[in-house]
XYZ file of C-alpha atoms in Angstrom:
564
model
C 64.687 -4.380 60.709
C 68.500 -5.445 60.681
C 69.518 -8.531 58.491
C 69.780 -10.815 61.234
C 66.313 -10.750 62.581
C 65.459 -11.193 58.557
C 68.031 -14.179 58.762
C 66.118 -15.735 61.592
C 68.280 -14.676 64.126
C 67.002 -13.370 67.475
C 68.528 -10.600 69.532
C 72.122 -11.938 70.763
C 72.220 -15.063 68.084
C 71.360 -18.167 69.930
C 69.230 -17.281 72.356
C 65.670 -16.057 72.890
C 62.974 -17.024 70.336
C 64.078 -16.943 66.974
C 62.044 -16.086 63.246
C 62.117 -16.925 60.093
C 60.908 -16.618 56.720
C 58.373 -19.361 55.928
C 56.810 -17.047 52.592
C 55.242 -14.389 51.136
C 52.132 -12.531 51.067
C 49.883 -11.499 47.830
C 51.718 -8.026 47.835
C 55.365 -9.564 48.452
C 55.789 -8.542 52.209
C 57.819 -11.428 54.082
C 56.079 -13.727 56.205
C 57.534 -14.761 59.777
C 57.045 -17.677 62.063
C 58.772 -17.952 65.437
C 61.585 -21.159 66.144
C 62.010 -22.329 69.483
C 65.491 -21.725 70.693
C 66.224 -24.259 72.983
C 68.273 -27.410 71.133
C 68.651 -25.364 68.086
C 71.832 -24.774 66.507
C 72.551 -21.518 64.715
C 72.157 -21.496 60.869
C 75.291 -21.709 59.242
C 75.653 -18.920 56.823
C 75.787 -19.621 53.511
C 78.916 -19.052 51.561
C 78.807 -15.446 49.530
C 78.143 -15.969 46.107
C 76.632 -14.259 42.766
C 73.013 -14.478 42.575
C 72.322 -17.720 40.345
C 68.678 -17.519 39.034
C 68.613 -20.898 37.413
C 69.738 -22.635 41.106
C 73.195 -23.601 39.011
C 76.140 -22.659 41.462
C 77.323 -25.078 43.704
C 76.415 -25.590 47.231
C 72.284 -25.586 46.373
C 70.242 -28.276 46.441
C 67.292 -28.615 43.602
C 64.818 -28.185 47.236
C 67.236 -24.579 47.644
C 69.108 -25.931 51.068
C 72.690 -26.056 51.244
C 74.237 -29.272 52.165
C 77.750 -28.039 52.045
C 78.744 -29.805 48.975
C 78.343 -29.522 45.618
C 75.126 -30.778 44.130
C 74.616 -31.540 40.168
C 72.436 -30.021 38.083
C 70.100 -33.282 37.705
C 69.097 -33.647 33.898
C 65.647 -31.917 32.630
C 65.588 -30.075 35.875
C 62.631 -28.158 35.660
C 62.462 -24.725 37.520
C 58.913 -24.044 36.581
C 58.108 -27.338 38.704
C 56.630 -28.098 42.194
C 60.564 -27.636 43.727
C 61.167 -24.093 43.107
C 64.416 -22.013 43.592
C 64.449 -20.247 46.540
C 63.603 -16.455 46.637
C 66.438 -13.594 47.601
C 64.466 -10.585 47.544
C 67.568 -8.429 47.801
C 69.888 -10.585 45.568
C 72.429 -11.149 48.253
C 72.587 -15.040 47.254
C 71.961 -15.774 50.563
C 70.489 -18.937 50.946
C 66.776 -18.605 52.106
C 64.192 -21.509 53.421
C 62.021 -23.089 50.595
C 58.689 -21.664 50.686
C 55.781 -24.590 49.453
C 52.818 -23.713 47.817
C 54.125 -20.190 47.256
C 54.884 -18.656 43.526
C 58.427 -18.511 42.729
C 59.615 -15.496 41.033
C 62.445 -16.021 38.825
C 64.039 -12.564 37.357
C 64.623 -12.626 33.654
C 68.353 -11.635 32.906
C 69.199 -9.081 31.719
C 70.985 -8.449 28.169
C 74.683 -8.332 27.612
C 74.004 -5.564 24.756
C 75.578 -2.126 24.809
C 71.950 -0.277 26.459
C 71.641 -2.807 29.241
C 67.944 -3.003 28.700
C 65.885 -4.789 30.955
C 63.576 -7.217 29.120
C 60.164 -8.609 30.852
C 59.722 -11.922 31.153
C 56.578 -13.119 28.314
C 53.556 -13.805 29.781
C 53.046 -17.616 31.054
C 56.587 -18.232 32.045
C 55.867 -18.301 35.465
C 54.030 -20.600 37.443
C 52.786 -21.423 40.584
C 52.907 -24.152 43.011
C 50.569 -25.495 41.460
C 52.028 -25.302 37.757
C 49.190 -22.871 36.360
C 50.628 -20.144 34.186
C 50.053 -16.748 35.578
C 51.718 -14.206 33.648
C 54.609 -11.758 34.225
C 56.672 -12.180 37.446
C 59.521 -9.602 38.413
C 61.973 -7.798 36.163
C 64.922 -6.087 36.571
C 65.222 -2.566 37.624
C 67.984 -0.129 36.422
C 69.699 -0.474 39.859
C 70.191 -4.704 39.168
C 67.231 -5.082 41.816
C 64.096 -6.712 41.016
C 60.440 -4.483 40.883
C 57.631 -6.721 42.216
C 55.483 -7.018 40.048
C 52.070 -7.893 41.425
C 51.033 -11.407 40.198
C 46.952 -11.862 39.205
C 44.972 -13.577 42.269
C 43.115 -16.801 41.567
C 39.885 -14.357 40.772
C 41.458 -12.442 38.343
C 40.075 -14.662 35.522
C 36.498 -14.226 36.966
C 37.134 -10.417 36.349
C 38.432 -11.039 32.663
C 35.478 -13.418 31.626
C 33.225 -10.331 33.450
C 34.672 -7.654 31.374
C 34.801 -9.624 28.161
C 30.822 -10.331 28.991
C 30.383 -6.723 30.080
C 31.894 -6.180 26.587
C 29.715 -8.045 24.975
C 26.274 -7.199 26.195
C 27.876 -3.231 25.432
C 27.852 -4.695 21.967
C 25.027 -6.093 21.552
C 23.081 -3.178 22.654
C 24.996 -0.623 20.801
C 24.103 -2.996 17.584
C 20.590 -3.400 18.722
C 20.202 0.640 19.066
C 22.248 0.589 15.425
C 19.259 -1.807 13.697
C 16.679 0.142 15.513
C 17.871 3.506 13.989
C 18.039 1.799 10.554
C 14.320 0.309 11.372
C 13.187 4.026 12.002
C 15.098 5.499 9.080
C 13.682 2.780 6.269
C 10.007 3.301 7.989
C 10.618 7.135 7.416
C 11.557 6.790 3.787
C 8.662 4.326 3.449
C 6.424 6.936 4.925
C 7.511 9.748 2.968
C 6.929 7.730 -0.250
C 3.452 6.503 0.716
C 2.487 9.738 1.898
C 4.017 11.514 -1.941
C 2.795 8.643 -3.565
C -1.039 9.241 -1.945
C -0.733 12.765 -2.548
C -0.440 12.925 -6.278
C -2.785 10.353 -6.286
C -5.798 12.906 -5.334
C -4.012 15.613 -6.960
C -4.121 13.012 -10.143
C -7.768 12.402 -8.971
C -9.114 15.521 -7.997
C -9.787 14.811 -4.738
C -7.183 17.211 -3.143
C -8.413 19.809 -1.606
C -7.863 23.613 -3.373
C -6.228 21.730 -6.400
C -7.916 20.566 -8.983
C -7.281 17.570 -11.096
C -5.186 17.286 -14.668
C -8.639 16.901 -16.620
C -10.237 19.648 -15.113
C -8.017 22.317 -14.110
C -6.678 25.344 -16.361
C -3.187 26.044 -17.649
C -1.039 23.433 -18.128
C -3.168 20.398 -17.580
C -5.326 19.202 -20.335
C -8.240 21.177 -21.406
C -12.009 19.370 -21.518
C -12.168 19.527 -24.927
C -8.578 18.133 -25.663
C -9.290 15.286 -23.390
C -9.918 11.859 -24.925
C -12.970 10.194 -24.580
C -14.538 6.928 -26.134
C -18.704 7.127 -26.321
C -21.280 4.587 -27.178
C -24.539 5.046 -27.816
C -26.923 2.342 -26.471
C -30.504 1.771 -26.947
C -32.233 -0.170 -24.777
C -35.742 -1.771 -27.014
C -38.146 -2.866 -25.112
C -39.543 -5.401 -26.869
C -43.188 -6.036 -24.470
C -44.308 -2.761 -24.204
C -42.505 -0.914 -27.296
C -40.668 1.748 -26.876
C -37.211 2.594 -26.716
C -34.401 4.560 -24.373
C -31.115 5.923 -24.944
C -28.169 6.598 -22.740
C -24.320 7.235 -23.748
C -21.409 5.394 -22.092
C -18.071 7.872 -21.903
C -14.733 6.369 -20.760
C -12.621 9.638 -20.541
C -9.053 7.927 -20.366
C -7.474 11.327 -20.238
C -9.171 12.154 -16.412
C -10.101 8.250 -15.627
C -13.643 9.039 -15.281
C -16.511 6.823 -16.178
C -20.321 8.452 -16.874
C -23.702 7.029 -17.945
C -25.307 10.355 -20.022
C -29.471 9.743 -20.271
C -30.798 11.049 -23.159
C -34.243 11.893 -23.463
C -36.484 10.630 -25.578
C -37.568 14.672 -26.488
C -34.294 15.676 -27.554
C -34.666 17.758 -30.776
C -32.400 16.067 -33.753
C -32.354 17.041 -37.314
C -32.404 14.576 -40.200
C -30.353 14.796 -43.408
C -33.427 15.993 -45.310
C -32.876 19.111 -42.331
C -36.448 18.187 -40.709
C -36.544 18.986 -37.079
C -37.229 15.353 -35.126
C -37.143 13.732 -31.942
C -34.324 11.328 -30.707
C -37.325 8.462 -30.313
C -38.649 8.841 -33.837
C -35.273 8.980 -34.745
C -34.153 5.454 -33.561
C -36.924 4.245 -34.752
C -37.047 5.615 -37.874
C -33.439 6.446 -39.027
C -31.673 3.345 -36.714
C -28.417 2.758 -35.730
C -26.107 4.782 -37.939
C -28.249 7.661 -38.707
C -29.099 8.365 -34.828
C -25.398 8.243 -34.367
C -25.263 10.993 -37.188
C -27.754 13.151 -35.776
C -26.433 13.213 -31.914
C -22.677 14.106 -33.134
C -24.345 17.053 -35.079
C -26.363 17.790 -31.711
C -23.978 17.323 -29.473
C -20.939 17.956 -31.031
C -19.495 14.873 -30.095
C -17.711 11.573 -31.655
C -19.742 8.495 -31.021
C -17.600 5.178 -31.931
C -20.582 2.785 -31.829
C -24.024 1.814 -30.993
C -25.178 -0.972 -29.039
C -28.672 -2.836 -29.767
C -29.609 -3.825 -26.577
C -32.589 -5.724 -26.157
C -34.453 -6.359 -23.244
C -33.881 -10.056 -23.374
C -30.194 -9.811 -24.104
C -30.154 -7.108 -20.799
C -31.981 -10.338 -18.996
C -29.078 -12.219 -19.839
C -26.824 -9.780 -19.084
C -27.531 -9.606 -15.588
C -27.451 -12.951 -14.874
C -24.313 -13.554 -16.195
C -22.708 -11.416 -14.364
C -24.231 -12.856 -11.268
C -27.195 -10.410 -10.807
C -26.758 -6.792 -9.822
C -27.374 -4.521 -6.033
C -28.449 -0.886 -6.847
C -31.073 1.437 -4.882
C -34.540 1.050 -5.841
C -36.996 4.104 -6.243
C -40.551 2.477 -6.067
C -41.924 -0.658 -5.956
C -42.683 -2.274 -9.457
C -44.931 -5.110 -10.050
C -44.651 -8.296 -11.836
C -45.726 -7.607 -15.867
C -46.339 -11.645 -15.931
C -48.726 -11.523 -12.373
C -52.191 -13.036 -13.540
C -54.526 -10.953 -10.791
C -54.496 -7.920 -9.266
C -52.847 -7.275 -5.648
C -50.101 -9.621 -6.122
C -46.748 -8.586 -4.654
C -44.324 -6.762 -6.107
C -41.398 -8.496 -8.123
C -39.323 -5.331 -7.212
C -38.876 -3.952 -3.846
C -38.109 -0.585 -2.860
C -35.099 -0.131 -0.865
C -31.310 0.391 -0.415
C -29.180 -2.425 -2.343
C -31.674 -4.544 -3.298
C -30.253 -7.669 -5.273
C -32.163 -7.756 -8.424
C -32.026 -11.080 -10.620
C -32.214 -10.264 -14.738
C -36.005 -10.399 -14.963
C -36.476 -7.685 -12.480
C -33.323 -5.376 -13.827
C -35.394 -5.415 -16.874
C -38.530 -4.544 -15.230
C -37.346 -1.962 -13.132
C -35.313 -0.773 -16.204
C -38.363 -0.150 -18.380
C -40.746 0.728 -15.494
C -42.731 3.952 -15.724
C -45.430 4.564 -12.961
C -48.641 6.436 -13.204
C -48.011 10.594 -13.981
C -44.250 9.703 -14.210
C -42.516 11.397 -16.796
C -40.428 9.942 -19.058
C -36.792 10.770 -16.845
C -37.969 8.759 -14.011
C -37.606 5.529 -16.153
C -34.972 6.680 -17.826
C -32.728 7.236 -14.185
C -33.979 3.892 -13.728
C -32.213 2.159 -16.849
C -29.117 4.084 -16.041
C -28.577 2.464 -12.315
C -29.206 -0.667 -14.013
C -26.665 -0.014 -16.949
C -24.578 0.931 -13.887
C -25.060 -1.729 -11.362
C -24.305 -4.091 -13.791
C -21.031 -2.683 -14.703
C -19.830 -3.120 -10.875
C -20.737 -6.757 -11.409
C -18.952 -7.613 -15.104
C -15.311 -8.462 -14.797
C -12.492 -5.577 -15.499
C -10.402 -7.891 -17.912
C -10.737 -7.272 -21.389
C -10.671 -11.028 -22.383
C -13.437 -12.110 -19.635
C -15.207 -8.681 -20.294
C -15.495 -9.956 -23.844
C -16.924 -13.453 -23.273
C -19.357 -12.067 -21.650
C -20.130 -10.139 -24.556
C -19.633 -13.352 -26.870
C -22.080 -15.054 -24.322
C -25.116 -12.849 -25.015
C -24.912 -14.312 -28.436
C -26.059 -10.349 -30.207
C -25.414 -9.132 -33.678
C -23.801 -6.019 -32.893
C -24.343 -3.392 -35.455
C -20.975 -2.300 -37.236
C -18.492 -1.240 -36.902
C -18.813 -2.734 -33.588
C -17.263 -5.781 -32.382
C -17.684 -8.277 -29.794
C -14.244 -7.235 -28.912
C -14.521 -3.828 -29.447
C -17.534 -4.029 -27.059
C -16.012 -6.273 -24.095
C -12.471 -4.095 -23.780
C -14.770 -1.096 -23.887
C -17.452 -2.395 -21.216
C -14.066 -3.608 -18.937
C -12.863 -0.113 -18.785
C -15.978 1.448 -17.591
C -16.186 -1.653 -15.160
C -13.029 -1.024 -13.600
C -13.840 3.141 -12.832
C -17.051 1.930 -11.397
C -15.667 -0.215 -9.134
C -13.271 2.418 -7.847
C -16.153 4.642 -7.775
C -15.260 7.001 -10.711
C -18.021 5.877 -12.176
C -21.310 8.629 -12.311
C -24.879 8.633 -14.065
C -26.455 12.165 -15.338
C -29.006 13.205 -17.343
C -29.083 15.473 -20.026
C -31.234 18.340 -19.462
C -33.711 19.935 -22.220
C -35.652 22.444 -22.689
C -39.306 22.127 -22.924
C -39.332 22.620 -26.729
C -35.820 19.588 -27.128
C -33.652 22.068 -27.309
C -29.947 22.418 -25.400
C -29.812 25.172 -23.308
C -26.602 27.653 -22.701
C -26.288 25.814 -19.218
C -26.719 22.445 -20.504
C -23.642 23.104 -22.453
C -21.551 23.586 -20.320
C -22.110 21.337 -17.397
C -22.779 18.130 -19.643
C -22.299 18.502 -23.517
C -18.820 20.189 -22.781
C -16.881 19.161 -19.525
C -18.471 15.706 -19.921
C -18.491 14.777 -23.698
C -16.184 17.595 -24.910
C -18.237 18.698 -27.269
C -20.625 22.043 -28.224
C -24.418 22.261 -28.262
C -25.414 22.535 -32.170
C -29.438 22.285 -31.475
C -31.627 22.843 -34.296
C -32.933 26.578 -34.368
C -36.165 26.870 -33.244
C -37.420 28.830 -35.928
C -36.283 26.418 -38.678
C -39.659 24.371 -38.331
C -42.748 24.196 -37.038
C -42.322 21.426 -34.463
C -45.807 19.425 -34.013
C -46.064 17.662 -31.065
C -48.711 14.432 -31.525
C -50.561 12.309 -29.091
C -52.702 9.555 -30.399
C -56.136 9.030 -29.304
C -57.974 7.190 -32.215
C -56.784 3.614 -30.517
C -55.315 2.419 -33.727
C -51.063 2.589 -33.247
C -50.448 2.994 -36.429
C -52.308 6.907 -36.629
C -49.554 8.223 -35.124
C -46.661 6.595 -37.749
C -48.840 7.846 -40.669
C -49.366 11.231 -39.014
C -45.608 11.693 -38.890
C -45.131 10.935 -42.426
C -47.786 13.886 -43.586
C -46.369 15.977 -40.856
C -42.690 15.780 -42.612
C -44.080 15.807 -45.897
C -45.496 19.286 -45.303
C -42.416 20.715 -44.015
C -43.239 20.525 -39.831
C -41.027 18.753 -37.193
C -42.411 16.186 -35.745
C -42.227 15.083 -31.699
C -43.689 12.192 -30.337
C -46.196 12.962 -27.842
C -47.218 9.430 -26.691
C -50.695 7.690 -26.836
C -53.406 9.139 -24.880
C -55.366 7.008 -22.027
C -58.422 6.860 -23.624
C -59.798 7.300 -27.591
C -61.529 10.519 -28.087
C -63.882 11.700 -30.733
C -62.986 14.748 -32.256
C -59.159 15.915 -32.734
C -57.593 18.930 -31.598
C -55.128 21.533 -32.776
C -53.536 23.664 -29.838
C -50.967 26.031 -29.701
C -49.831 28.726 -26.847
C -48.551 31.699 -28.583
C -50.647 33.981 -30.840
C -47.639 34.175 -33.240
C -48.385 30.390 -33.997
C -52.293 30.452 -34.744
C -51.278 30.634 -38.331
C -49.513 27.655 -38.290
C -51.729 26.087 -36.278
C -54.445 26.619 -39.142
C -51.846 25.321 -41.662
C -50.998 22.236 -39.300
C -55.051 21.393 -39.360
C -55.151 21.628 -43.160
C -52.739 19.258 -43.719
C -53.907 16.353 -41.354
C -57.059 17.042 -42.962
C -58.973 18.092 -39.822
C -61.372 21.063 -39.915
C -60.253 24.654 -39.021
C -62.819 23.891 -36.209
C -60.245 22.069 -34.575
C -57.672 24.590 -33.855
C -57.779 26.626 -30.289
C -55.573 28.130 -27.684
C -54.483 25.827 -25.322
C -51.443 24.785 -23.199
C -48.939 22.719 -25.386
C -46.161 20.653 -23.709
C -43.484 18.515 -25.002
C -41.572 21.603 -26.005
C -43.608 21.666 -29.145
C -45.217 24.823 -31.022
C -48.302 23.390 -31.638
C -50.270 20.207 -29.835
C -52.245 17.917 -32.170
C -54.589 15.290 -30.384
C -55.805 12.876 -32.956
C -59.639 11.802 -32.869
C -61.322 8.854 -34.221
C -62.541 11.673 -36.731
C -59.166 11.448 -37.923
C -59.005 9.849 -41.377
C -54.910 9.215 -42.625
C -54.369 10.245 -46.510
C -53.974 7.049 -48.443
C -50.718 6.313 -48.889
């Protein structure tokens, strides 16, 4: 394309149809529009001249037309405003039509410095026909041209505000994915300490499995009979029927373990005169302090107290702490029912809500051929249930206590007593809380095996019974219907050197009295026993003898008591 047809010329000059430039596109490619020819006068050419950026040579007009004279430079002439400069893209300074509504690109100079550097123009000091900034226009080349430089289009701040969005959202989700690892990293260290923390619990406990727990297992935990225990003896009195039973309480604060020992009423005991006796004649006889005595020598244990507790005061008990739910064996019938065939004031059945009367008569209840362990399992639920019910603080443990309004024997304290009872209450309600009896042999006696699974791993102590050849223990059963026999039988018994065991009172009176034993070796002192109750050596035959005794005396109404 030669410069005249750029000029607007056509072929020969004048004639034909004739172009020019009215603009330019987005990408800086001229735009053309056809002239009529006819009437038209050629364009004078513009006088050669140095490219003028700023429009401030003579012979241009602020609208870029030459008039052919010289035009002033008005004052605050603005070439960022609606009337632009015109546009040379070749720098020829050859005066070109003024193109409206199109984006004038004005060429930064360049600097007079030794490296000729080319500086771009800053950003906003262009404009368009329309006086919005839009960035960089041209700059100068190395050659003194000018490189187009592609100017944004109108959408081009849609696409920022999208990528700065796009941006964004990235963001967020990256920091969403960040907070979600942290989530799952604190729940794992939570985990892992639960998890560590619940394992040492049952390793504490015992409960894990194939480990076994500090109190019980060998090496370097704590051996049983290093472990700490507090024990209190407590006697329950029955006060309607007479009679008495006995059952330790042992906090062992070394494993955290709770347990309710029954005691029989059989167990063999020696006094401090060294006469074989039974734990009932004992409380009975010796009370508070020299029982205590005689089941540390026994069991080989250290008892810190004994507690008195009366059947009334267990009454009260119970309904303090707002009655009591345990299993029930048997029905039991009301002591204060005036006929026959009445119902029963305790029901048998799983967790059956007892109120204090019927504790106490399920407590003391002992049913027709019963032995004497199936009340005394009974006392122990009670003694139990009732520790699930009474508070585990120390100070509401022990107005409870204060409550019952007792005279604990000493040392004991109503303080002493309601920490105590608090401890045990708290291990039974986590269910480390168990009740066990103490087996005997048929004669009182601790066996080997009774050693070890009670006396020892339980109380922490070693079997001391008395020997069984040390006296000639008399079992007695009363069946003169006067009480009393029995008491005075007792005293001649120990006055003559025998042991004594109480053999309870028979159903009905008989006439004559009887002297049994089992084993040949013990006729002798059978005869010996006979003399010195003052019965007949008619009296004595072979015979079965319970109790655990070595000879069974059945006293008749022949029986006459020396004076005392």
């Amino acid at each position: 394309m030669n410069d005249r047809y750029e000029a607007g010329y056509g072929d020969d000059g004048y004639g034909g149809d004739q172009y020019e430039i009215v603009g330019y596109d987005d990408y800086g490619r001229p735009v053309y529009q056809q002239v009529p020819s006819h009437g038209q006068q050629p364009r004078q050419q513009p006088q050669q001249q140095t490219y003028d950026p700023y429009g401030q040579q003579q012979g241009y007009a602020q609208g870029g037309y030459d008039t052919g004279q010289q035009q002033p430079i008005p004052p605050g002439y603005d070439p960022y405003g609606t009337q632009q400069a015109p546009y040379d893209p070749y720098g020829t300074g050859a005066q070109q039509p003024r193109v409206t509504e199109q984006t004038a690109y004005i060429p930064q100079q360049t600097q007079p410095d030794d490296d000729a550097r080319t500086e771009v123009p800053p950003a906003g000091s262009l404009q368009t026909g329309e006086g919005r900034q839009t960035g960089e226009g041209r700059q100068a080349g190395e050659d003194g041209e000018f490189a187009f430089v592609e100017e944004p289009d109108g959408d081009s701040e849609d696409v920022i505000d999208w990528l700065k969005f796009t941006e964004n959202r990235t963001e967020r989700r990256e920091e969403a994915r960040r907070r979600a690892r942290g989530r799952i990293i604190a729940l794992g260290v939570v985990l892992t300490l639960v998890v560590a923390g619940g394992v040492g619990y049952l390793w504490y406990d015992g409960k894990l499995p194939g480990v076994s727990s500090p109190g019980t297992a060998t090496g370097t935990t704590v051996a049983a009979g290093a472990q700490k225990r507090d024990v209190i003896v407590v006697h329950l009195h029955d006060t309607g029927r007479r009679g008495t039973s006995t059952v330790l309480l042992v906090d062992n604060t070394t494993t955290r373990r709770g347990t309710t020992v029954l005691l029989p009423n059989s167990l063999a005991l020696t006094d401090d005169s060294g006469t074989t006796t039974t734990l009932a004649k004992s409380v009975d006889d010796d009370g508070s302090s020299g029982t205590r005595d005689q089941l540390d020598t026994v069991l080989g244990t250290d008892i810190q107290g004994t507690w008195r507790l009366d059947t009334p005061y267990l009454q009260n008990l119970v309904e303090l702490v707002g009655n009591i739910e345990i299993d029930t064996d048997t029905d039991v019938p009301d002591p204060d029912a005036k006929k026959k065939g009445a119902a029963p004031l305790v029901h048998r059945g799983s967790a059956q809500t007892l109120s204090g009367k019927m504790a106490v008569a399920y407590a003391t209840y002992r049913g027709p051929g019963e032995t004497e362990n199936a009340q005394l399992k009974r006392f122990g639920e009670v003694m139990q249930g009732a520790l699930r019910k009474l508070s585990s603080d120390p100070s509401a443990a022990t107005t409870t206590v204060q409550t019952l309004a007792q005279i604990l024997d000493p040392p004991l304290t109503d303080k002493d007593l309601g920490t105590f009872l608090a401890k045990l209450a708290d291990l039974a309600k986590d269910g480390k809380y168990q009740t066990v009896p103490l087996p005997v042999q048929s004669d009182g006696t601790l066996s080997a095996g009774t050693s070890d699974s009670v006396v020892k791993n339980i109380l922490g102590g070693t079997a001391k019974s008395p020997d069984a050849g040390s006296a000639v223990r008399v079992a007695v059963q009363n069946a003169t219907g006067a009480k009393d026999d029995t008491e005075k039988a007792r005293v001649t018994l120990l006055g003559g050197g025998f042991g004594f065991i109480e053999g309870g009172t028979a159903s009905g009176a008989q006439a004559a009295s009887k002297v049994v034993y089992s084993d040949p070796a013990d006729k002798q002192n059978a005869t010996e026993v006979a003399k010195t109750l003052g019965l007949s050596a008619a009296a004595v035959s072979k015979g079965a003898v319970s109790s655990g005794a070595d000879v069974l005396v059945v006293l008749g109404q022949d029986y006459r008591p020396a004076a005392s």
